RNA sequence: GCCUCGGUAGCUCAAUGGUAGAGCAGUUGACUCUUAAUCAAUUGGUUCUAGGUUCAAGUCCUAGCCGGGGCACCA
């Protein structure tokens, strides 16, 4: 970027002015002893205590007169001439600074004039409450810490240009407080997921992202090349096959949180790289994992969002959707399809089903000529059922053709022991009773590979032949989970740096 | 890949085909408690790019670039 304008030029001149006075505006370090937002809250608590009627009891918070050292970015400047007010902001929030250039001395006053909005400074001073009741710091000294050479986005309207928000997320984080909240909460979600599984005795592992054969899902992979080994690798599309090797190896409860890469279209719900959680529990089955998913998501909602009723708001701030995580429905695939497609859906002929799907249900664009009967029903489920599953629903008893790698249900051999946990109209988490029969697994993988032998992960099949315990497994798309929990409608709003086309 | 909407000052937005403008920010000045500070003055533009139509294009046409939404792809 070589764009220059007068705003940048002015800042460069202020930088030159600081240098000319022997001031280094890019310090190596500074040691604050408190955080802006925390100090503001604690001082306000003390003020509340101080004005309460007798008996007051023990003082709380931070008292007026307390000395603090703070560091942050200048986000507002209110110039009263002999009295100046700044807002200083760090990750915890903001606090007002009161600066009297005259009190600082002539030299410091000159340096103060060379500060710009968005500069980082460190200050030392004492706490006090203004006449207007604003918790503030009376600044005794300040140090420039990091100069900003470009103007920040507007403080009032924030930053709304989606392209800049995504390409220069740091500006989005500076200008839009709610955006920062979302990403701080995403961090908490990840932390709580880890502690949830650790408490249940799971082991967290990291498995290869570069794989010779990308297995565990059916998606287009990215390809790369390793120079020293002289061979191609694929970026992983799923975590599954390595985690199952670890079940073979005796790690009975194992999970991984990591990035998957899929070379497919982008949308509000798809980013080429996305974060997946997979967890496997030996001697468990899909029912075990349903309990795990429900407990995990309840825990995340309560610990991070503070409620089981998740509100999604539109641009005007009105609630347009509330997801109630206190009730989890369990429903059979066929029953859900019947609700939308008619009670006799599975009694009529395949030809009649196809006719109804195309003509009555208006799915002509979603049903290709070569679709088999189960795919026609699958289209009904995908287009008409799944988007309506806003409230948490475990869909069970899926037809076996739909999920070829899962274990057949003992109670109904036309179905498999699989669930799809749908919330917010999306599949959030599939769960399986995992296949541990190496012969059945080989047949299924060979069928899936469609005769292309090089797509068969022989190493994985050998691992299964050494014996894998029965196990339940789940995968949870973390980005979509965050969308649901944090009330975001686009995956780009829960991924810090979503994939965009490079600017030419 | 297809359909559709959009791109104007640092930010948020205006501008019947007829001199590109406002608010905020910035700059200068005033003010010893302001907080979207206030008041006065003021700077700032390759209207995404390249062509075209026209006496005249931010505006109309063509192509392209980037972004949003939708579709397709996607266990």
Coordinates of C-alpha atoms in Angstrom, one line a residue, chain A residues 42 60 182 187 245 284 302 325 344 403 407:
Chain A
X42 CA -13.3 -1.4 40.5
X60 CA -14.6 -2.6 48.1
X182 CA -17.5 -12.7 19.7
X187 CA -11.7 -18.5 22.8
X245 CA -5.5 -45.6 14.8
X284 CA -19.2 -46.4 23.9
X302 CA -24.1 -22.0 30.4
X325 CA -30.9 -25.7 24.6
X344 CA -47.6 -42.6 3.4
X403 CA -24.1 -43.7 5.7
X407 CA -22.6 -50.0 11.8

